[in-house]
Each structure stands twice: as structure tokens, then as C-alpha cells.
PDB file of C-alpha atoms and ligand atoms in Angstrom:
ATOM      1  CA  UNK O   4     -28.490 -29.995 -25.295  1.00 61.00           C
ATOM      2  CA  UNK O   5     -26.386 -28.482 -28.360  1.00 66.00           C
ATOM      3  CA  UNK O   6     -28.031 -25.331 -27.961  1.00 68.00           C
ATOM      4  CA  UNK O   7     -27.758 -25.244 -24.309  1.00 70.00           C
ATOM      5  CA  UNK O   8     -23.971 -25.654 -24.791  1.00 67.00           C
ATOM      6  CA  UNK O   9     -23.547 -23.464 -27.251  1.00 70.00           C
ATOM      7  CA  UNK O  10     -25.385 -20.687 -25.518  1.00 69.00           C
ATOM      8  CA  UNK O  11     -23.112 -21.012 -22.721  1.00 65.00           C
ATOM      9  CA  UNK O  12     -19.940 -20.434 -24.618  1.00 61.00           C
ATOM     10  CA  UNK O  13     -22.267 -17.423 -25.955  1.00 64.00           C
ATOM     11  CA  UNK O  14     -22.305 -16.309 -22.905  1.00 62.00           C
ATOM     12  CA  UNK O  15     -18.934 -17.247 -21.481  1.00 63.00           C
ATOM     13  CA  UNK O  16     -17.366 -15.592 -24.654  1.00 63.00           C
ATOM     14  CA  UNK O  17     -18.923 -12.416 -24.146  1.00 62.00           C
ATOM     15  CA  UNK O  18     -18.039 -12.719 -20.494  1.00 61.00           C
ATOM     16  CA  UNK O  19     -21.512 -12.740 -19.252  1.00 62.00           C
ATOM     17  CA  UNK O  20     -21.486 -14.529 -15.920  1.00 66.00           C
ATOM     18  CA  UNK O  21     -24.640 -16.556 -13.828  1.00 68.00           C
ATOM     19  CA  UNK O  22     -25.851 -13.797 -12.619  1.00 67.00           C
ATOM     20  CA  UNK O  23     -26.274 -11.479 -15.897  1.00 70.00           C
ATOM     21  CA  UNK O  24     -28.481 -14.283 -16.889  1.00 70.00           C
ATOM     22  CA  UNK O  25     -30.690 -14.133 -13.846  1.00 75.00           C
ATOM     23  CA  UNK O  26     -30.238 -10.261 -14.082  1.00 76.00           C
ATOM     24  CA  UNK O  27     -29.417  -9.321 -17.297  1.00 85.00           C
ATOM     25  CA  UNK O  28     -27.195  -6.547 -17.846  1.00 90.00           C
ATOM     26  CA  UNK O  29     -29.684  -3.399 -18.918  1.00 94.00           C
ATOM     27  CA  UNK O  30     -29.213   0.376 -20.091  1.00 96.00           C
ATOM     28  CA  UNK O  31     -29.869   1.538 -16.647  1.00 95.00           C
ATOM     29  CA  UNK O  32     -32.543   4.387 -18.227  1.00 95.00           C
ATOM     30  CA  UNK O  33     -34.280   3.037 -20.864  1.00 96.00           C
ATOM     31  CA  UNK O  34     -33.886  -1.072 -19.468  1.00 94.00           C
ATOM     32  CA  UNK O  35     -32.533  -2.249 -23.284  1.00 95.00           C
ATOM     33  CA  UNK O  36     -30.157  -5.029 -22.767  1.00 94.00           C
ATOM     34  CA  UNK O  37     -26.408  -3.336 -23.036  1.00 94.00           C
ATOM     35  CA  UNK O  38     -23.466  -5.183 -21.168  1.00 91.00           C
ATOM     36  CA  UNK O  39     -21.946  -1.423 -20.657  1.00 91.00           C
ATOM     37  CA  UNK O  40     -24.945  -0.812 -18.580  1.00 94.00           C
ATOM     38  CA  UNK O  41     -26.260   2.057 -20.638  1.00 96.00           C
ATOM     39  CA  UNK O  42     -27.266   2.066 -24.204  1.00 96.00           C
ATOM     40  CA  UNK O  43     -25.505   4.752 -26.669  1.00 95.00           C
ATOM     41  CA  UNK O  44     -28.538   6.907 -27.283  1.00 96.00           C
ATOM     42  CA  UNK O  45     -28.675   7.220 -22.989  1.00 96.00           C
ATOM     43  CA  UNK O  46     -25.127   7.737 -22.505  1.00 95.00           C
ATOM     44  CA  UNK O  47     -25.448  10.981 -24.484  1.00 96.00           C
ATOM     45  CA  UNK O  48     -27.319  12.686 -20.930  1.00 97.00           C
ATOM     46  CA  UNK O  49     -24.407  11.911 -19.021  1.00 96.00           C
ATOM     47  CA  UNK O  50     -21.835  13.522 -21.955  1.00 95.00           C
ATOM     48  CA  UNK O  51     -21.273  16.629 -21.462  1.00 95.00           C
ATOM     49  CA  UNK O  52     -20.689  15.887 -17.505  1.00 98.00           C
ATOM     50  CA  UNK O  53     -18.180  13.504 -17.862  1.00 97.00           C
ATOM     51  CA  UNK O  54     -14.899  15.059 -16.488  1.00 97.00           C
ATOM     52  CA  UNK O  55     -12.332  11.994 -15.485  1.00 97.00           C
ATOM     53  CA  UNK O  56     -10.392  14.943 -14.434  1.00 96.00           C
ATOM     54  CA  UNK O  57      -7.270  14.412 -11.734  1.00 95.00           C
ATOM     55  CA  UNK O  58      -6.321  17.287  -9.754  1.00 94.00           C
ATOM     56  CA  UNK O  59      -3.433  17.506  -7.578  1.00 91.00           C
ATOM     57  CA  UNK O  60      -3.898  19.203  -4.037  1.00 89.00           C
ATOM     58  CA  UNK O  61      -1.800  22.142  -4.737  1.00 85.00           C
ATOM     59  CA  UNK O  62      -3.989  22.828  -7.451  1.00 87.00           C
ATOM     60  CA  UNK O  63      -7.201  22.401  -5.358  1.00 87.00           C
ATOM     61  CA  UNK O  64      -6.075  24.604  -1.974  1.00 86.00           C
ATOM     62  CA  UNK O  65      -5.016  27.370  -4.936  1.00 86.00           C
ATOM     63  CA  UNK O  66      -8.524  27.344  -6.400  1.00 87.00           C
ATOM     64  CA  UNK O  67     -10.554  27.053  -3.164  1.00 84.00           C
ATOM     65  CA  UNK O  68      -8.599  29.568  -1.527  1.00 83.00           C
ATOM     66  CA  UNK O  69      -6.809  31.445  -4.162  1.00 84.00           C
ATOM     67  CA  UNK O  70      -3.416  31.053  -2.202  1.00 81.00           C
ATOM     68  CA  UNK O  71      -0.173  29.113  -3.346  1.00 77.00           C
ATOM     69  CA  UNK O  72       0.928  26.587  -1.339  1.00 74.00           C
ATOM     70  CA  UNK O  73       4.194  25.620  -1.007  1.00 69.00           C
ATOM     71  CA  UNK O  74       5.926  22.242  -0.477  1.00 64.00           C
ATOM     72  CA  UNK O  75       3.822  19.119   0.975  1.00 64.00           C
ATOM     73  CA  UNK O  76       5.680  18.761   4.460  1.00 66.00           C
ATOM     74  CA  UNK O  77       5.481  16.349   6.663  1.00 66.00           C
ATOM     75  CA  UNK O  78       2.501  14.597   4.687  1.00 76.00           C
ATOM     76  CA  UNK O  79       0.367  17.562   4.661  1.00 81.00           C
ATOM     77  CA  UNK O  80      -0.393  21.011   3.294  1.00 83.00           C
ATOM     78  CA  UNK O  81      -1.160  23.373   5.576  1.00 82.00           C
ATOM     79  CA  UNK O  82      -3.953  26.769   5.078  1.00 80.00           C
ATOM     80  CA  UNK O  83      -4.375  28.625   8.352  1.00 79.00           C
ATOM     81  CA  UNK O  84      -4.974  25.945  10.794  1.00 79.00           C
ATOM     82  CA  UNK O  85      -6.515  23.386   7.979  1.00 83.00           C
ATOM     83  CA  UNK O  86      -4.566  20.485   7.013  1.00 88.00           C
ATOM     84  CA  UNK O  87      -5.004  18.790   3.464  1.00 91.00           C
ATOM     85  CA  UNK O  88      -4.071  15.122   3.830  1.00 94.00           C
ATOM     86  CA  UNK O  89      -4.553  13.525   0.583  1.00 95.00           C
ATOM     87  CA  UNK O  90      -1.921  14.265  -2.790  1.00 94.00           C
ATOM     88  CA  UNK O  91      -4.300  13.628  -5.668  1.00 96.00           C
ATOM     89  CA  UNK O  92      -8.206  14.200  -6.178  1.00 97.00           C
ATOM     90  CA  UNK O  93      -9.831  12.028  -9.433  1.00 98.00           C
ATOM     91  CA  UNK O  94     -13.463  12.529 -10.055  1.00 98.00           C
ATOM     92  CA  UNK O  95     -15.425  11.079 -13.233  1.00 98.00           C
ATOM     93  CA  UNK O  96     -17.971  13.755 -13.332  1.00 98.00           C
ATOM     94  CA  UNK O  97     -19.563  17.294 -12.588  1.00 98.00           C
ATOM     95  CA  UNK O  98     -22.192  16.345  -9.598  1.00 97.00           C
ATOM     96  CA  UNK O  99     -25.005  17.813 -11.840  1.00 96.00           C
ATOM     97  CA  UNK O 100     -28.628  17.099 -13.435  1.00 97.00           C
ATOM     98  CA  UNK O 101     -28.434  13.542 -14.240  1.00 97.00           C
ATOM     99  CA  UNK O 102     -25.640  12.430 -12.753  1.00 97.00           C
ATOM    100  CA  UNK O 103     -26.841  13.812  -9.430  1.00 97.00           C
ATOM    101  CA  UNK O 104     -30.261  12.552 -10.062  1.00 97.00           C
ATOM    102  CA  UNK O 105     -28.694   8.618 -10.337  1.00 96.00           C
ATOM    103  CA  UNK O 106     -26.399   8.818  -7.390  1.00 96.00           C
ATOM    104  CA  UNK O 107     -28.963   9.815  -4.946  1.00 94.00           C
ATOM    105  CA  UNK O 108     -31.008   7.313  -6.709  1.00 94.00           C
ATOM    106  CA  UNK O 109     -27.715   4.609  -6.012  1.00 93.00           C
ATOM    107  CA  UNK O 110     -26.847   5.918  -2.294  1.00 89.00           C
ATOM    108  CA  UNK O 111     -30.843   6.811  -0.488  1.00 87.00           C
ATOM    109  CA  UNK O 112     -32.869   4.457  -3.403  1.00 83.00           C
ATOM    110  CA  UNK O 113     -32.332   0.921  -2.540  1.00 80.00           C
ATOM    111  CA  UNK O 114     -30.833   0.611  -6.381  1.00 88.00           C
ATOM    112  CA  UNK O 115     -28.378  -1.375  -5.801  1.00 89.00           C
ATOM    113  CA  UNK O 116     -27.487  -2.449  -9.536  1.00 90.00           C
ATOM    114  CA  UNK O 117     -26.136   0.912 -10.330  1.00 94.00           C
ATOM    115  CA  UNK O 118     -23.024  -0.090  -8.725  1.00 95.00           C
ATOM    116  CA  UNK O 119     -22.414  -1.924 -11.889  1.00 94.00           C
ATOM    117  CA  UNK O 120     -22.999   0.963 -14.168  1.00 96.00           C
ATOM    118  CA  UNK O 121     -20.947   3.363 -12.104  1.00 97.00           C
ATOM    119  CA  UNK O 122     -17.776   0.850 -11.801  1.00 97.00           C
ATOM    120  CA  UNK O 123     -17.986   0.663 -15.768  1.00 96.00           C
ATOM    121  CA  UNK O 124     -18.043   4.137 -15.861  1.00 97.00           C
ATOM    122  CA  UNK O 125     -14.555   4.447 -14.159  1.00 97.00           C
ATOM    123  CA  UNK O 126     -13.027   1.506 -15.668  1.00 97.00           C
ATOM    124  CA  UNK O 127     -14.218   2.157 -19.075  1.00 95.00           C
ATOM    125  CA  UNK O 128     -11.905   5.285 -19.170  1.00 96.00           C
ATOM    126  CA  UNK O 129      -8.369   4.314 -20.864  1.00 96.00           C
ATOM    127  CA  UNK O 130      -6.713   7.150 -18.764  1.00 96.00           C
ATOM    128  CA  UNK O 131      -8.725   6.213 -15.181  1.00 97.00           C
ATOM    129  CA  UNK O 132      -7.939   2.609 -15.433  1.00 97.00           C
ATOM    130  CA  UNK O 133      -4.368   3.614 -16.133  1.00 97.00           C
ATOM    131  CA  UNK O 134      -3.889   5.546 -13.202  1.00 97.00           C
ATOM    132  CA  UNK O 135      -5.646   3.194 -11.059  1.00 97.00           C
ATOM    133  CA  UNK O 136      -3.276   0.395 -12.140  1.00 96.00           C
ATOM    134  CA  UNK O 137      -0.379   2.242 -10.003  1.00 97.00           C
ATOM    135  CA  UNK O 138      -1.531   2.208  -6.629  1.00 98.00           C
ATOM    136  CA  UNK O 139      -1.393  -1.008  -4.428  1.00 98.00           C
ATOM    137  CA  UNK O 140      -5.015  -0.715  -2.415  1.00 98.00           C
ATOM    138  CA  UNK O 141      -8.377   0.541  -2.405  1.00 98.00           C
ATOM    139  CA  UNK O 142     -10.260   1.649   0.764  1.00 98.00           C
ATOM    140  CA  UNK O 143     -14.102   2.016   0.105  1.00 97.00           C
ATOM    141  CA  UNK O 144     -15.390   4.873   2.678  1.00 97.00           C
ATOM    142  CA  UNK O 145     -16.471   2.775   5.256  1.00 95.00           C
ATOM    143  CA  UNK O 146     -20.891   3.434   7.008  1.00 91.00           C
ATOM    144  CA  UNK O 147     -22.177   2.693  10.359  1.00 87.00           C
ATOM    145  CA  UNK O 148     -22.779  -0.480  10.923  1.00 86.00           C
ATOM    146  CA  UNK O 149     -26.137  -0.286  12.191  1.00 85.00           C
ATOM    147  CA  UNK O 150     -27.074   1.741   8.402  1.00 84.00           C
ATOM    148  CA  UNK O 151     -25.471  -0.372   6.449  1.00 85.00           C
ATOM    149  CA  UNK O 152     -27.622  -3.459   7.819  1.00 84.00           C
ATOM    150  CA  UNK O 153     -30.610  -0.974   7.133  1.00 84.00           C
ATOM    151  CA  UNK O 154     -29.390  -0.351   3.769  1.00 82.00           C
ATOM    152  CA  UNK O 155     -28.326  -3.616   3.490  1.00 84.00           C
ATOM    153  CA  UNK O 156     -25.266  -2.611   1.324  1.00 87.00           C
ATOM    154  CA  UNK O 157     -22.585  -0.190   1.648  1.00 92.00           C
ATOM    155  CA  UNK O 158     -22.702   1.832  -2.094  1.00 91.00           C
ATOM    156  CA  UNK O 159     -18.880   2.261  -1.687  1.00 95.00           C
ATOM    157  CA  UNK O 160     -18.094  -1.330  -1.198  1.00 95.00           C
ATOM    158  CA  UNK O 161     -20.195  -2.298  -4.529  1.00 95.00           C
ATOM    159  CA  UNK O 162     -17.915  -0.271  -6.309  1.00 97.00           C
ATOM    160  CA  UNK O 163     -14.617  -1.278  -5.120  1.00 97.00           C
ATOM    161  CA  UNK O 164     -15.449  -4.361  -5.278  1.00 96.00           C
ATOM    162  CA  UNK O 165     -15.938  -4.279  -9.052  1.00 96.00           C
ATOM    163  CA  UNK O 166     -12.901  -1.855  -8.984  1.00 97.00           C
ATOM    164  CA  UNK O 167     -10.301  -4.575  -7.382  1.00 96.00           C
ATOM    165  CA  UNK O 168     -11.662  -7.659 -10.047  1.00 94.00           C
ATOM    166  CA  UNK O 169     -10.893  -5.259 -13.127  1.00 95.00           C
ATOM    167  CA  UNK O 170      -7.671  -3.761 -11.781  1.00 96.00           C
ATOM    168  CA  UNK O 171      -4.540  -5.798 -10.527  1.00 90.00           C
ATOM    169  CA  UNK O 172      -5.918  -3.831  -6.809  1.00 96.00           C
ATOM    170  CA  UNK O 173      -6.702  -4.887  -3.187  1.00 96.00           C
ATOM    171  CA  UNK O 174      -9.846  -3.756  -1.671  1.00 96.00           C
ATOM    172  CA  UNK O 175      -9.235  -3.392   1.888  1.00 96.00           C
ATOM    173  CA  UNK O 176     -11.998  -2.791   4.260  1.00 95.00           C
ATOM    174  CA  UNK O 177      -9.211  -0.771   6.928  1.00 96.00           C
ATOM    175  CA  UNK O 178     -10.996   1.635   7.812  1.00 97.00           C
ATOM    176  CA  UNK O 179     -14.076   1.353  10.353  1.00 95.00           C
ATOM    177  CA  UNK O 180     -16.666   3.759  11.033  1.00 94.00           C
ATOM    178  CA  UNK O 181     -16.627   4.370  14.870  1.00 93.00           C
ATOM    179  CA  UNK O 182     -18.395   7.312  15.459  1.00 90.00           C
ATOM    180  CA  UNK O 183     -22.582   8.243  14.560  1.00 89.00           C
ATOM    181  CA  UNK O 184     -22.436  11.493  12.308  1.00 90.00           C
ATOM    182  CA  UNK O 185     -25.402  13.479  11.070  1.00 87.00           C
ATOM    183  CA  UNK O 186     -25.551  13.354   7.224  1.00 85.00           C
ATOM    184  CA  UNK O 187     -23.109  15.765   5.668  1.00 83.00           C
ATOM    185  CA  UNK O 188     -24.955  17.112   2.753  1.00 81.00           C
ATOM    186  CA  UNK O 189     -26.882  18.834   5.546  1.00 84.00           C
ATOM    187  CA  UNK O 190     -24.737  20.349   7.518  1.00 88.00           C
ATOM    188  CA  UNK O 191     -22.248  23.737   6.933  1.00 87.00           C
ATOM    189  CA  UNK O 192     -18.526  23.346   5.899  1.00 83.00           C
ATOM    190  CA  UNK O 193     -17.293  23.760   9.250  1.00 84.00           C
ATOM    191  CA  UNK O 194     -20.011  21.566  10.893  1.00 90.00           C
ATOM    192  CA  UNK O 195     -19.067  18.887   8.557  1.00 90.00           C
ATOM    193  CA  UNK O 196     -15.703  18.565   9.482  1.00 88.00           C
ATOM    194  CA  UNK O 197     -16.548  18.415  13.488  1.00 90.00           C
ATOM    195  CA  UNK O 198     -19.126  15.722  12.175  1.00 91.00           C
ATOM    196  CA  UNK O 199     -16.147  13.466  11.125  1.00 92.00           C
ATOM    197  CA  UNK O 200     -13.505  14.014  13.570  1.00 92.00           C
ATOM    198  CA  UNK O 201     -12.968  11.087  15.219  1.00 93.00           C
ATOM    199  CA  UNK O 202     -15.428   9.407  13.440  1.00 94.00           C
ATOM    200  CA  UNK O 203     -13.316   6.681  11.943  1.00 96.00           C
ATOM    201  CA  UNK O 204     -10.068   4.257  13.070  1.00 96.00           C
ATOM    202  CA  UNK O 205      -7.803   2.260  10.996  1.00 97.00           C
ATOM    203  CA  UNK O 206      -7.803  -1.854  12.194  1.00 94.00           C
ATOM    204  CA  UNK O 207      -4.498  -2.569  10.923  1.00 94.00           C
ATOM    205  CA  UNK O 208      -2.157  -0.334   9.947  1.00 96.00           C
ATOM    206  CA  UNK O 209       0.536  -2.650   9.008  1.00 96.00           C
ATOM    207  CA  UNK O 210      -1.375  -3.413   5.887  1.00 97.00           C
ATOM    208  CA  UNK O 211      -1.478  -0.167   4.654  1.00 97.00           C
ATOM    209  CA  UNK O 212       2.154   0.952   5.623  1.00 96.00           C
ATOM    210  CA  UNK O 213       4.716   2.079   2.488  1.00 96.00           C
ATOM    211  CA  UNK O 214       1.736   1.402   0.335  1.00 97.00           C
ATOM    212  CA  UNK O 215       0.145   3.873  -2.752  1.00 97.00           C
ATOM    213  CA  UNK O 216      -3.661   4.153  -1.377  1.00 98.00           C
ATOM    214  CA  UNK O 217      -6.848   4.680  -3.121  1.00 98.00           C
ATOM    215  CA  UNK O 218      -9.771   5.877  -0.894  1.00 98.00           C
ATOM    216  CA  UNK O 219     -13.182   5.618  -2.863  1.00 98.00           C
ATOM    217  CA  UNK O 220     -16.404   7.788  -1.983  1.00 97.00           C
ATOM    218  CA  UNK O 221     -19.337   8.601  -3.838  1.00 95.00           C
ATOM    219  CA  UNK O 222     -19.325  12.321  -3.998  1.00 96.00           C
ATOM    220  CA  UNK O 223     -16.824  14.891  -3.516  1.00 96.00           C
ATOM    221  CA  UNK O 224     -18.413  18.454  -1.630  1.00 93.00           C
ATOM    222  CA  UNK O 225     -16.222  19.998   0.903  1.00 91.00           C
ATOM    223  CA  UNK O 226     -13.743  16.704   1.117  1.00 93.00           C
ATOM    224  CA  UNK O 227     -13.756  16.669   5.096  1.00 94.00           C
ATOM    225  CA  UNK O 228     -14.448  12.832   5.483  1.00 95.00           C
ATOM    226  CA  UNK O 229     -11.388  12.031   2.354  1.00 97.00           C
ATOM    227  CA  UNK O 230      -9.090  14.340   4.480  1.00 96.00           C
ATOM    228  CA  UNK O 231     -10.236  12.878   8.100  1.00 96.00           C
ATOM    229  CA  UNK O 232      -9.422   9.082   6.536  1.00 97.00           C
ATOM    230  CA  UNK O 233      -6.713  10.472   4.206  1.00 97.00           C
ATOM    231  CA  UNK O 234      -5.048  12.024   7.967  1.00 96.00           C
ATOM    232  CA  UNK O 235      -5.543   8.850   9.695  1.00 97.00           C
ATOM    233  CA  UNK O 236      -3.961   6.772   6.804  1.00 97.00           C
ATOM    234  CA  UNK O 237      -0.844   9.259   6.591  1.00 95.00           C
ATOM    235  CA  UNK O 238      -0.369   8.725  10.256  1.00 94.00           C
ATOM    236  CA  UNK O 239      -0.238   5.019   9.745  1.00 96.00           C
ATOM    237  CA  UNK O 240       2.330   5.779   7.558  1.00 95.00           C
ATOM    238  CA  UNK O 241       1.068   5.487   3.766  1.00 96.00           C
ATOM    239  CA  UNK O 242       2.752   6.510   1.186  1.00 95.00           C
ATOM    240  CA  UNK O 243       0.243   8.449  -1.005  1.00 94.00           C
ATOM    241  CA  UNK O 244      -3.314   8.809  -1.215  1.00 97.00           C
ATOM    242  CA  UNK O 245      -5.199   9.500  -4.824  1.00 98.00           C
ATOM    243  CA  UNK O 246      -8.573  10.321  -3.572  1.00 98.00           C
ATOM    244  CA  UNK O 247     -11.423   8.326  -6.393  1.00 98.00           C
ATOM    245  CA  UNK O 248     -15.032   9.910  -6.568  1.00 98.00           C
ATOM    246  CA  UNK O 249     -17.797   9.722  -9.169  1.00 98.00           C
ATOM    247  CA  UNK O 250     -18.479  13.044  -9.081  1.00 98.00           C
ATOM    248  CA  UNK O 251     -17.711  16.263  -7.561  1.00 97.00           C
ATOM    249  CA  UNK O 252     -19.770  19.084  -6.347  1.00 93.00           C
TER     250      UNK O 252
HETATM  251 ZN1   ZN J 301     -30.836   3.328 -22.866  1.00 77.85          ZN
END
């Protein structure tokens, strides 16, 4: 009985919780028991692609198309007959080798559990966690509903979830997917945006009005899905978006 006790306020102390005991917390590559999710000798492959890098748009539109842009009017910068929605872009890593490797793994593999590792990933980064504190909400990128019941769990939502118990944040689930799109990563730049248009609608916009918004995918590549949401929520009237990926392309 003692020893029961005691193990609990082991556990409690070191913030495990019922279900790291049924599922204890593992390096997620070599499966030693770690509570970061990854052991120090694993995190090492993941290193040198670890960015936590914040870009403004500006920044972005100047690189991609090697023009300046000018002031952000009326929400929006404008190149040629593009619109760029969103103010901020923060991604934790290069979309390389390993990293690549374990988010297909998280998004096509039925692995689940990886959620954890990639939440402590974000969090675990002083300047990420800070930046995170200032905004009021976080949208997860909303799936189909039909695939998600496939899939049986949106990889967004995992995150988020994790995201809004570590950081003084509201998930909200806003933003529905309305539309059926073809999977981006196969598709051409401008295929990808027509593949999104329409493709999503906000339920209620009075929740997300005046606020500072966080919308979370998984990977960054051309950005037309962040800018289709990140258009929708500026016409409901938000007040800025910081756009939150794992990794970019
Ligand atoms: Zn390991």
C-alpha cells in the first residue's frame, strides 16, 4: 500500500498522468522511456533541422518573389492578382530527411502518439512558447469529415490540443472543412490553390472577432490552404494571424 502511494506521488511529481502509465512516455526512435518523447542521443537526427524560425510576410513575398512589398492594406498584401492573408509565418523545422520521414509517418501512418512528441517540440522552445503566449486562439486546420472518421483523428487537433493545456490559449475548432479537395502535395502551385478555394467556412465568427489568431498545420509548401483560412478569418474580422507549422518545405 506504502509503495503504491508513494509511487503515485512519483508519478504525480514528475507530472506523469494515467495514461503515461498505461502508455509510457518513450523516445519515439529508439522506444527508451524519456518524458520529452525522445532520448538525447535521438534528438541529435533532428539537430541540425531545427529552425523555430518566425518570418514576417513581407519578408516571405520578398524571397518568393524577389519584389518589395509595401504596406499591409486593408488586411492583405497584394503580388499581381495574389493576396497574402496571414502577418507572421513560425515553423520549427526544415521539412527534410528525418523530420519528413516522421511527419508522413504522424499524418498517412496511423501513429498517433507522435502528436505528443511534436507538441513538445514546439513548447519546449523558450522563444516559441513565448510568442505563442500573445495570441488569444488557436485554430487547428480543420479535414473532411468523412477522413477524419477513416483516420480516426485529425493530426492537427492532437497538437493543439496539447498546445492550448501548456499555453494560457483557446483551441477553437472555427473553421469547418466544406469542400472534398484532392491531396495537395500532389498537385501544382496553381492547382493547389483552386483545390482550396471555397473549401472551408468559418461557424462563428463572433468568436474570433478583434482577436490575435493562431492557425496550426502540419507542413508549410506553397501556403495556399493558411492563406484561404487566413482570408476567411480576416474577413471575419481578426486581428492578426501568426501562421504555426512543424516544418516547412
Ligand atoms: Zn532514443
Amino acid at each position: 500500500m506504502k509503495f503504491a502511494f508513494n509511487f503515485f506521488c512519483f508519478l504525480k511529481e514528475n507530472k506523469f498522468n494515467l495514461l503515461d502509465i498505461i502508455f509510457p512516455p518513450s523516445c519515439i526512435i529508439c522506444g527508451k522511456l524519456n518524458k520529452n518523447y525522445i532520448c538525447t542521443k535521438c534528438e541529435k537526427r533532428f539537430e541540425k533541422f531545427k529552425k523555430f524560425n518566425i518570418i514576417d510576410n513581407k519578408k516571405y513575398i520578398k524571397d518568393k518573389f524577389n519584389i518589395k512589398c509595401e504596406n499591409f492594406k486593408q488586411n492583405y498584401y497584394i503580388v499581381g492578382d495574389e493576396k497574402y492573408y496571414w502577418e507572421k509565418l513560425l515553423y520549427c523545422f526544415d521539412y527534410k530527411s528525418i523530420v519528413r520521414k516522421y511527419i508522413l509517418k504522424y499524418k498517412f501512418n496511423d501513429e498517433a502518439y507522435l502528436s505528443n512528441f511534436f507538441a513538445n517540440q514546439i513548447l519546449n522552445n523558450k522563444k516559441t512558447y513565448e510568442i505563442l503566449k500573445t495570441y488569444d486562439i488557436i485554430i487547428p486546420v480543420p479535414m473532411e469529415k468523412g477522413k477524419k472518421l477513416k483516420r480516426g483523428y485529425n493530426q492537427t487537433e492532437l497538437i493543439t490540443k496539447i498546445i492550448e493545456k501548456n499555453v494560457e490559449i483557446t483551441e477553437l475548432k472555427v473553421v469547418e472543412k466544406i469542400k472534398k479537395t484532392n491531396t495537395q502535395s500532389l498537385l501544382s502551385q496553381e492547382m493547389r490553390k483552386l483545390n482550396v478555394e471555397n473549401a472551408f467556412c468559418i461557424k462563428n465568427e463572433n468568436l474570433v472577432k478583434n482577436k490575435n489568431v493562431i492557425i496550426f498545420d502540419d507542413i508549410y509548401t506553397t501556403g495556399a490552404t493558411v492563406n484561404e483560412i487566413s482570408k476567411l478569418l480576416k474577413n471575419a474580422k481578426v486581428n492578426k494571424i501568426l501562421v504555426l507549422v512543424i516544418a516547412k518545405d
